[in-house]
Coordinates of C-alpha atoms and ligand atoms in Angstrom, one line a residue:
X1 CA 116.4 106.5 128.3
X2 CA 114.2 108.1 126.1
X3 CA 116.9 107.7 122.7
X4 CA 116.5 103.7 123.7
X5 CA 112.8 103.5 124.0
X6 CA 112.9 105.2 120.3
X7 CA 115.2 102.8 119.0
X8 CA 114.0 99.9 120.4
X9 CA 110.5 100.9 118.9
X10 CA 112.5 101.8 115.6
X11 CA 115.1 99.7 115.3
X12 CA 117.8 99.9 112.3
X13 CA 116.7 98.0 109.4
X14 CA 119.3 95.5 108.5
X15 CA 117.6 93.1 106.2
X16 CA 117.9 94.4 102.6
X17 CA 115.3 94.3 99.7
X18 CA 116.1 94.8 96.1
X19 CA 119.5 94.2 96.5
X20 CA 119.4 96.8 98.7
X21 CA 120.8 101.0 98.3
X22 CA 121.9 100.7 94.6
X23 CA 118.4 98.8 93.9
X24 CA 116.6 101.1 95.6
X25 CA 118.4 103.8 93.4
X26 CA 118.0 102.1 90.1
X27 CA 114.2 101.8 90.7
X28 CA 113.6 104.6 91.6
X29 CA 114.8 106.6 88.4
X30 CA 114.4 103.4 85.7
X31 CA 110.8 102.7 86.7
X32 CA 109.9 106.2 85.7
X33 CA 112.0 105.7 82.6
X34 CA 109.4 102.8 82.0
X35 CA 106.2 104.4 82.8
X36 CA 107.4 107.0 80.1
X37 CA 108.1 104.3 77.7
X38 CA 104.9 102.5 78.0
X39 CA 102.9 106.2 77.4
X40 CA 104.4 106.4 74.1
X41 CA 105.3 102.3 73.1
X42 CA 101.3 102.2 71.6
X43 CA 100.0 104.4 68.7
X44 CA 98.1 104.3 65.1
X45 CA 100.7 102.0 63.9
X46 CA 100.7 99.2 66.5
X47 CA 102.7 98.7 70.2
X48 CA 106.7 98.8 69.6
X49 CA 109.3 99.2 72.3
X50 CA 112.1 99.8 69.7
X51 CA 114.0 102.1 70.7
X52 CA 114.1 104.2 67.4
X53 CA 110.3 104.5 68.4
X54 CA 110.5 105.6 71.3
X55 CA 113.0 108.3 70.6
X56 CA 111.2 109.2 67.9
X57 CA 107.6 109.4 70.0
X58 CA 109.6 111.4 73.0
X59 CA 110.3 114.1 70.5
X60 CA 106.6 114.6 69.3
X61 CA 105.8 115.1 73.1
X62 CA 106.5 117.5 76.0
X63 CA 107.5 116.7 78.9
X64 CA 105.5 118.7 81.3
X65 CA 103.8 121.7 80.6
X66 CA 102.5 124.0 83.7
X67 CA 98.7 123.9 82.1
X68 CA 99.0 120.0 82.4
X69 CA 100.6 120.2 86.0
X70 CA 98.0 122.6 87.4
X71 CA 95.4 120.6 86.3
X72 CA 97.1 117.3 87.5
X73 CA 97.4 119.1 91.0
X74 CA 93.8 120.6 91.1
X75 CA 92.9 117.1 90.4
X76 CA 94.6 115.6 93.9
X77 CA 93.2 118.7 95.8
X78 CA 90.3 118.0 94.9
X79 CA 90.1 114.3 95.6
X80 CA 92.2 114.9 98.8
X81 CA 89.5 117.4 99.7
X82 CA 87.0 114.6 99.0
X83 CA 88.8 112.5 101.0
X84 CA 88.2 114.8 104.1
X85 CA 84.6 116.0 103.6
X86 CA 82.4 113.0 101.8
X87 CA 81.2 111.1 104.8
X88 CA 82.3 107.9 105.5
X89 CA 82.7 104.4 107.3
X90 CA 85.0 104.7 110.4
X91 CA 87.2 101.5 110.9
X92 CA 89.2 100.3 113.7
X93 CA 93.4 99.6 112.2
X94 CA 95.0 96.9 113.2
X95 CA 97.3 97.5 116.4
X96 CA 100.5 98.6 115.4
X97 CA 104.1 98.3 117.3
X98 CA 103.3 101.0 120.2
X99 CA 100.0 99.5 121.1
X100 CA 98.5 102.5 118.8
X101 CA 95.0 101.5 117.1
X102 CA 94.3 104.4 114.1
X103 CA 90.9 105.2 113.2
X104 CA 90.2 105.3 109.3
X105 CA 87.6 106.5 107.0
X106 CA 86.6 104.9 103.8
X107 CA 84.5 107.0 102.1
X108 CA 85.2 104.9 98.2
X109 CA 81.6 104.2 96.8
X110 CA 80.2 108.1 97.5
X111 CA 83.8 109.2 96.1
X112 CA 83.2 107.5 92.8
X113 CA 79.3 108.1 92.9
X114 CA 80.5 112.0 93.3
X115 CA 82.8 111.3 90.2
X116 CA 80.5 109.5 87.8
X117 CA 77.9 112.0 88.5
X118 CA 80.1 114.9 87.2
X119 CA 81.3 113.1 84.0
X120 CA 77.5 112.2 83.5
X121 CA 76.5 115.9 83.8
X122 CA 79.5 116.8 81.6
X123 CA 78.5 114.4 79.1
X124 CA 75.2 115.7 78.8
X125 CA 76.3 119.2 78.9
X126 CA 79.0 118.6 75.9
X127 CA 76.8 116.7 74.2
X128 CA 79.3 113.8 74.4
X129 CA 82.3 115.5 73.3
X130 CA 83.5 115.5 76.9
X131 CA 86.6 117.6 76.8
X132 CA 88.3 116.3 80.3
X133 CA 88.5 112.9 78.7
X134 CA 90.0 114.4 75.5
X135 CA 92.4 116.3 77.7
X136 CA 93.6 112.7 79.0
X137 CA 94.1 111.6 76.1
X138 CA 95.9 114.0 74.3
X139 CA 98.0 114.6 77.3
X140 CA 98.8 111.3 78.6
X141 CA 102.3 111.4 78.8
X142 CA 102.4 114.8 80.3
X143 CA 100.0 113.9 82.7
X144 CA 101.9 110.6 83.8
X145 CA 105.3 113.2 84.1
X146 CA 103.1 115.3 86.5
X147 CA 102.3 111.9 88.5
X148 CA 106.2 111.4 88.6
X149 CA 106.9 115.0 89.6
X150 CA 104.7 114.8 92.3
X151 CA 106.1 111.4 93.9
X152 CA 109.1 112.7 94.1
X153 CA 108.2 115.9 95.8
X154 CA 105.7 114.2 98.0
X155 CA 108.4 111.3 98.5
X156 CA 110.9 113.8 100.1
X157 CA 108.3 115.4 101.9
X158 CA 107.9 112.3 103.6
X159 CA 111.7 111.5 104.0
X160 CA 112.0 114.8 105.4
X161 CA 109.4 114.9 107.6
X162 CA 109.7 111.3 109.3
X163 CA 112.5 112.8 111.3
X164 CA 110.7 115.6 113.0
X165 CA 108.3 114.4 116.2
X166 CA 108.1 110.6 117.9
X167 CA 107.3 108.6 114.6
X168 CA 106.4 105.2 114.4
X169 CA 108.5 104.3 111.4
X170 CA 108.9 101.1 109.3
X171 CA 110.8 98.3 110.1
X172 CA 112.0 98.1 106.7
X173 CA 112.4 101.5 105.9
X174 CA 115.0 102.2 108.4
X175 CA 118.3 101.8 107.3
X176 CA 120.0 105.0 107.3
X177 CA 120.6 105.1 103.7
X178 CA 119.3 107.8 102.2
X179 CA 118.8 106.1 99.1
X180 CA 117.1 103.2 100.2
X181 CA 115.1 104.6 102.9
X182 CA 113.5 107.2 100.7
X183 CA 112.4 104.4 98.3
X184 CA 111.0 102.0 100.9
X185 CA 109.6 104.7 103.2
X186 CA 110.2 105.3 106.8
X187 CA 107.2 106.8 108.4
X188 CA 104.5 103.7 108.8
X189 CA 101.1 105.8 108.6
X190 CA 102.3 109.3 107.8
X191 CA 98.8 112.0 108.0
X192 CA 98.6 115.3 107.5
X193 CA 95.8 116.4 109.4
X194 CA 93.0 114.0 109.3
X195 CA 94.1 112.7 105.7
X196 CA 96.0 109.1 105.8
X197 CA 98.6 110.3 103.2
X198 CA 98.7 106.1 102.2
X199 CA 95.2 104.8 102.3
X200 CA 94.7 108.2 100.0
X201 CA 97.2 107.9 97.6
X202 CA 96.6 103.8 97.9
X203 CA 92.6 104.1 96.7
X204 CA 92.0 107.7 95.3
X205 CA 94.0 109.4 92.8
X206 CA 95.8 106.3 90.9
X207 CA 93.0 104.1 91.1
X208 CA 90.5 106.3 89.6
X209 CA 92.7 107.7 87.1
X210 CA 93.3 104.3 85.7
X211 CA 89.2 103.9 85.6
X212 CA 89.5 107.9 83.7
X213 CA 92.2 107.2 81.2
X214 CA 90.3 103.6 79.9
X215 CA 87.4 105.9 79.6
X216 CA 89.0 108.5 77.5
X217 CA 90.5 105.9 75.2
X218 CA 87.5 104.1 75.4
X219 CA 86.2 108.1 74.1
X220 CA 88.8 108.7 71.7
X221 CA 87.4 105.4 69.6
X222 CA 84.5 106.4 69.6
X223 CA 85.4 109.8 68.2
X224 CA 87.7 108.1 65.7
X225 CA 86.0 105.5 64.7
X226 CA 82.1 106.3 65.3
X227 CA 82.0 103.4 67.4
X228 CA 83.9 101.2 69.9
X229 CA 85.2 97.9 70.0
X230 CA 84.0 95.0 71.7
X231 CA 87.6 94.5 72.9
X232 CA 87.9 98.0 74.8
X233 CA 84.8 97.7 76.2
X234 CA 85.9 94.4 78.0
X235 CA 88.9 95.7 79.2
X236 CA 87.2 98.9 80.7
X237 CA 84.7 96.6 81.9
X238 CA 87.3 94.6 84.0
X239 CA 89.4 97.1 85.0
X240 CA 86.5 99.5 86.4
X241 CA 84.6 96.7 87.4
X242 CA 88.2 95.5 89.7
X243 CA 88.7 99.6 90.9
X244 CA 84.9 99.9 91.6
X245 CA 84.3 96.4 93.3
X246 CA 88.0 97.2 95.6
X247 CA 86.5 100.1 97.4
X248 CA 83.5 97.7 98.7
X249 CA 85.6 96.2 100.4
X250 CA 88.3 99.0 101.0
X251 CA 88.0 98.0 104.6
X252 CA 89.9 95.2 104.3
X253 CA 92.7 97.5 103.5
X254 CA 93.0 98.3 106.8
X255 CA 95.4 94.5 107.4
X256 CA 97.2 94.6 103.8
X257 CA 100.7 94.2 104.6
X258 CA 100.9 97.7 102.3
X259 CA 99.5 99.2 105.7
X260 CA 100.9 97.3 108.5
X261 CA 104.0 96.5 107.2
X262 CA 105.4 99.1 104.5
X263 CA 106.5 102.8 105.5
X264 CA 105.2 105.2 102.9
X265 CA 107.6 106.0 100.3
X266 CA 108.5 106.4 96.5
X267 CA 108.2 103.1 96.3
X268 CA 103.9 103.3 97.4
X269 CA 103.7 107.0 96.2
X270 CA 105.0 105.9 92.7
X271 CA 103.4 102.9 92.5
X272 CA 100.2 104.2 93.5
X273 CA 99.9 107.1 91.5
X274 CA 102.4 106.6 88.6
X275 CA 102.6 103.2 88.0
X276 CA 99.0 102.3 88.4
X277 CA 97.4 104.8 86.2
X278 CA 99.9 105.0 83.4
X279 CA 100.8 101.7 83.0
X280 CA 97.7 99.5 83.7
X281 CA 95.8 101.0 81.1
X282 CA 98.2 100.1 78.4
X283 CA 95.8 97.8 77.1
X284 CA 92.9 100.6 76.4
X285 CA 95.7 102.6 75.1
X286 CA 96.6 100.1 72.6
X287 CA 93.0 99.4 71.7
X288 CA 92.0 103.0 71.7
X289 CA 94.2 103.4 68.0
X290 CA 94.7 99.7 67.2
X291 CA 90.5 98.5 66.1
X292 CA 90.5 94.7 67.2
X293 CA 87.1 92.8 66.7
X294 CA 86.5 89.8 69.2
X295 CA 84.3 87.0 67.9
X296 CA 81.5 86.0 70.8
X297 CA 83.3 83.0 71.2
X298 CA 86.3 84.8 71.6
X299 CA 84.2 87.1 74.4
X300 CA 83.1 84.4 76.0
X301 CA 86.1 82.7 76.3
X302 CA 88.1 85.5 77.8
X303 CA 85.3 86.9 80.2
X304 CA 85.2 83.3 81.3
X305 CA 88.9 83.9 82.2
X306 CA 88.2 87.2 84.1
X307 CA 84.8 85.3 85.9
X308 CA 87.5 82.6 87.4
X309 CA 90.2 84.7 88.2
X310 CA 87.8 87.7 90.1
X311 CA 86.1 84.7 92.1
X312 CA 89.1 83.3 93.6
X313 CA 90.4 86.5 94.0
X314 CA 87.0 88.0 96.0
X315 CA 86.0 84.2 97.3
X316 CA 89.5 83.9 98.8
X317 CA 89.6 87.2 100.5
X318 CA 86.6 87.2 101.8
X319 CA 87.0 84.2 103.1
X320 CA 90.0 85.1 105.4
X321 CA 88.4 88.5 106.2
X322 CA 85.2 86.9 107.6
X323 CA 87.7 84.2 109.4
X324 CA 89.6 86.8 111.1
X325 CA 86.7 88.9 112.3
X326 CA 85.0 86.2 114.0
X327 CA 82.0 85.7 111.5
X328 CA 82.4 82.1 110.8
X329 CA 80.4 79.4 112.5
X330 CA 82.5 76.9 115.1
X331 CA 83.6 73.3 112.8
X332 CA 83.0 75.3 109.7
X333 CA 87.0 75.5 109.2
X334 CA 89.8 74.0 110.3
X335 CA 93.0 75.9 111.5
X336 CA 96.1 76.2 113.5
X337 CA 96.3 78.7 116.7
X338 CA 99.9 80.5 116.3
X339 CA 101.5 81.9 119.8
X340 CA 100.1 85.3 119.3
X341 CA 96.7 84.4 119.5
X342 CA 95.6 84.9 115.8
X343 CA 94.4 81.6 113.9
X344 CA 95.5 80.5 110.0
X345 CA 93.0 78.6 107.8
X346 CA 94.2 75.3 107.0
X347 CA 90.1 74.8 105.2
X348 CA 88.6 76.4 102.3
X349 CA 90.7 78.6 99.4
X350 CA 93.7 78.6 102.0
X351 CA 93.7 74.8 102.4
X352 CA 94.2 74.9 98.7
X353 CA 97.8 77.4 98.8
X354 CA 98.8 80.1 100.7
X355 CA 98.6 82.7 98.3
X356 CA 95.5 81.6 96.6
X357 CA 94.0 85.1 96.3
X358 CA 97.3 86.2 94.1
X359 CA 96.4 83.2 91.8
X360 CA 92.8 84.7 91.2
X361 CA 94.1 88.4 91.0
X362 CA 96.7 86.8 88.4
X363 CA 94.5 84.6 86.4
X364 CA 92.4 87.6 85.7
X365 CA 94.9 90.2 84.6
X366 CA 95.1 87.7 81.5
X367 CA 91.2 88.6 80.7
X368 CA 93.0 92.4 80.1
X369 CA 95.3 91.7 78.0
X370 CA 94.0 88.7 75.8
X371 CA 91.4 91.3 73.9
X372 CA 94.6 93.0 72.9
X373 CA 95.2 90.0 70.3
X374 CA 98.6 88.7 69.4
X375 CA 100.8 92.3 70.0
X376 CA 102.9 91.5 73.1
X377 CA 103.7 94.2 74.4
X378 CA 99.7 95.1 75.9
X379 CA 101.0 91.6 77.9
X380 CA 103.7 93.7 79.9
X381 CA 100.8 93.8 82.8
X382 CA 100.7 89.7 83.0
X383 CA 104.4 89.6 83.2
X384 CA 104.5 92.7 85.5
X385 CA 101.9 91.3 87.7
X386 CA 103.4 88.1 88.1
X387 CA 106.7 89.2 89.5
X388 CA 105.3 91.8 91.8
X389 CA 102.7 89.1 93.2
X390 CA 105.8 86.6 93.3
X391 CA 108.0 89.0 95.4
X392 CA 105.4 90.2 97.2
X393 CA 104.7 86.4 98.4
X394 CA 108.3 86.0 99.3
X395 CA 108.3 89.2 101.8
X396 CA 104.7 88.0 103.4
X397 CA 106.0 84.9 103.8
X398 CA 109.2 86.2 105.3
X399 CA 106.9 88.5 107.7
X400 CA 104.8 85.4 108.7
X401 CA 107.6 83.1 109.3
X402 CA 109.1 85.7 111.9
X403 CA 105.9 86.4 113.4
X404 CA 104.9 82.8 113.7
X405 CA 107.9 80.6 114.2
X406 CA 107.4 77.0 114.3
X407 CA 103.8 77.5 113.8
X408 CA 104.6 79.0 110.3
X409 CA 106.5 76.1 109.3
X410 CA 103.5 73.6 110.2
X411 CA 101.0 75.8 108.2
X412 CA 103.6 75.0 105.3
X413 CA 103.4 71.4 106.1
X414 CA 99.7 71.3 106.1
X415 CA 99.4 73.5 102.6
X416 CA 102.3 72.8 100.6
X417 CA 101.7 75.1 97.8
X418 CA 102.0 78.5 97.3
X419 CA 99.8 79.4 94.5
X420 CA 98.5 76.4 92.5
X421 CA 97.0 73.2 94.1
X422 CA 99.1 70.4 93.3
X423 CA 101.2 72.2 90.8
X424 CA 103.4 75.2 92.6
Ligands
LIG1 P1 96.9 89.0 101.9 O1 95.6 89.7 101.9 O2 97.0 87.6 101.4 O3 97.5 89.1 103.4 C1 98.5 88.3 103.8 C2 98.4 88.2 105.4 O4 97.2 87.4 105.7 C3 99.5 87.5 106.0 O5 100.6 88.4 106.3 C4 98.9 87.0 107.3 O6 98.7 88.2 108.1 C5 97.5 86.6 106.8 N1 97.4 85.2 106.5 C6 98.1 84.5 105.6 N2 97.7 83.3 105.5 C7 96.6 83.2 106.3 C8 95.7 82.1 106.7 N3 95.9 80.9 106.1 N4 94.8 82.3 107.6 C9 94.6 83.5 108.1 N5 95.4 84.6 107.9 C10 96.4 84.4 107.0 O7 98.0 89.8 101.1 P2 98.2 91.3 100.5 O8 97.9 92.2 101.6 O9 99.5 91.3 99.9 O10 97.1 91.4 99.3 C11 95.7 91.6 99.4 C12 95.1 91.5 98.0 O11 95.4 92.6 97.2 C13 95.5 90.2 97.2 O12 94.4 89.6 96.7 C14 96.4 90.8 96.1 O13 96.2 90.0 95.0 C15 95.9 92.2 95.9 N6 96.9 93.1 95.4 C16 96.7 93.8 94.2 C17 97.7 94.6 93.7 C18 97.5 95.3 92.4 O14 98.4 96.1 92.0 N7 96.4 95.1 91.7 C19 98.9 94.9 94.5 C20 99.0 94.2 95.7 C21 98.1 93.3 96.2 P3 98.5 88.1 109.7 O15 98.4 86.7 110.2 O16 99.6 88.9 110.3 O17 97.2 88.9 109.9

């Protein structure tokens, strides 16, 4: 009786995502392959992915030495440790499949206060030489092998250890493949302790890594050169500007479908701390070695582009969040009740396409890679963005139509499009 209840909770995943096991298998050891290419792709002489360069750029580096690992792991503890003892905001989770409501803390905005502080204080103490951020630099691809090491390790801790105890696993992460449940994840909101091993790994040690690594390129100009482009500056602007402004409203993370939806797995751990840091800041990496001046109109232009895209993408959201919890006035909106009792905007930025926050967080991963100029490859982020946003819109939509039904396909009715009004 008990084995039912437990599979009836957990049943066997049977729908497959990229094209299933041998998918799963592929990305899971190429997309390290291409975090390590995109370390080395960008030096003094420009961005290349030939692969004579890269060969040639692997040999010039380690691959992980224990100095760099031990301070890539004192770096976690120390943000996990954060994590537990910097006060915070508790928040209600959404209910999940057993009825189960978890209690989170978002402690973001003292985190990075904390953070700043210290690399203030070290930048006064060093008179500006700041050694960490040289470290980062210097070390970048070592660093980004650590990252990998450690998804990997905390990947099959998390395989391992969603087998022992009544877990509440994820409906997609349950296929009994090895291969393909270790990528997607099977445990839905593993903890260890009071530490939310995703909402951690999610906001703390990628995120603010990415912010670190555009500073120390941002650094290493200025050591180099004696001053710093125009064009760096935008992009750290941006990009800090995006981490900084997301733990705000971290909150919010609380319904992404990364939380209610995905078990934790090399897929999240890898994105979130491999793929985030080490790959997103491509652009700073580039600029950090390759001088490009921006004219003001060129400025303007391009944080016009980041204005449009960050205001659809914060508008948007907010919008929905402050529909859902109730905050907006009665007549203000117009929307459809589904069966279960929760309500879709048919009014505002979701009258306009369904997905009209990915359009905003799209437009304005162009503002990071414009300032790069005409080398392609600092684009890899547009291009990278746009497929995860598009396949992530495919799997929400195939999560909504299931929960929704009919109601689903008269929200479609009522806003056509997916991304652009009128176009797509
Ligand atoms: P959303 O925040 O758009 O959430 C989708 C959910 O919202 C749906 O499953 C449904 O959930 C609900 N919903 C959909 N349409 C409506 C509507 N009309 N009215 C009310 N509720 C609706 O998606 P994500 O969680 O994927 O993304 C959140 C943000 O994070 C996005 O802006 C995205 O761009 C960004 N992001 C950034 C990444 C990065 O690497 N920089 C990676 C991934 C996301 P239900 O009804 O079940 O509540």
């Amino acid at each position: 009786m008990a084995v039912e209840t437990k599979q009836e909770l957990n049943p066997k995943t049977t729908h497959f995502e990229f094209s299933g096991p041998i998918g799963a298998f592929v990305l899971t050891f190429g997309l390290p392959l291409l975090v390590n290419v995109l370390c080395v792709c960008c030096t003094k002489e420009g961005c290349s992915l030939a692969p004579s360069h890269i060969i040639a750029q692997w040999k010039k580096t380690p691959f992980l030495t224990a100095e760099v690992y031990k301070v890539y792991l004192l770096w976690l503890a120390a943000l996990a440790l954060a994590d537990l003892i910097v006060p915070g905001q508790i928040v209600d989770g959404t209910e999940l499949r057993n009825g189960q409501r978890l209690k989170y803390k978002f402690n973001g905005t003292r985190v990075i206060a904390i953070l700043g502080a210290l690399l203030l204080s070290r930048g006064v103490a060093t008179n500006w030489q700041l050694p960490e951020l040289q470290f980062i630099y210097t070390n970048l691809t070592q660093l980004a092998n650590a990252s990998i090491v450690t998804s990997f390790a905390i990947s099959t801790y998390l395989y391992i250890s969603s087998f022992f105890g009544n877990k509440l696993l994820a409906l997609g992460g349950n296929s009994h493949n090895v291969f393909y449940d270790f990528f997607m994840g099977r445990e839905l909101n593993p903890r260890i302790g009071k530490l939310d091993l995703k909402l951690f790994l999610e906001m703390r040690p990628g995120l603010l890594l990415w912010v670190l690594i555009d500073l120390a390129m941002v650094h290493h100009q200025w050591l180099t050169y004696g001053r710093v482009s125009a064009s760096i500056v935008l992009v750290t602007l941006f990009q800090g500007y995006y981490v900084i402004e997301g733990t705000f409203y971290e909150a919010g993370l609380v319904s992404m479908i990364d939380t209610t939806l995905d078990g934790l797995g090399f897929m999240l751990v890898f994105g979130d701390i491999s793929l985030v840091p080490f790959t997103y800041s491509l652009q700073t990496r580039f600029l950090a070695d390759n001088f490009v001046e921006l004219s003001w109109l060129q400025i303007a232009l391009i944080t016009s582009v980041y204005l449009l895209g960050i205001a659809v993408f914060r508008l948007s959201n907010n919008e929905k969040n402050k529909f859902k919890q109730g905050k907006t006035n009665p007549g203000e909106y117009t929307y459809i009740e589904t069966k279960t009792g929760s309500k879709l905007l048919t009014s505002g930025w979701w009258g306009m396409a369904r997905h009209i926050n990915y359009t905003g967080d799209w437009i304005s991963s162009w503002a990071y890679s414009l300032p790069c100029g005409f080398n392609l490859v600092p684009y890899y982020y547009v291009v990278y963005f746009g497929v995860l946003l598009v396949h992530r819109e495919s799997r929400d939509e195939a999560k909504c139509a299931a929960k929704y039904g009919e109601t689903w396909t008269e929200y479609k009715r009522r806003v056509p499009y997916k991304f652009f009004p009128y176009l797509l």
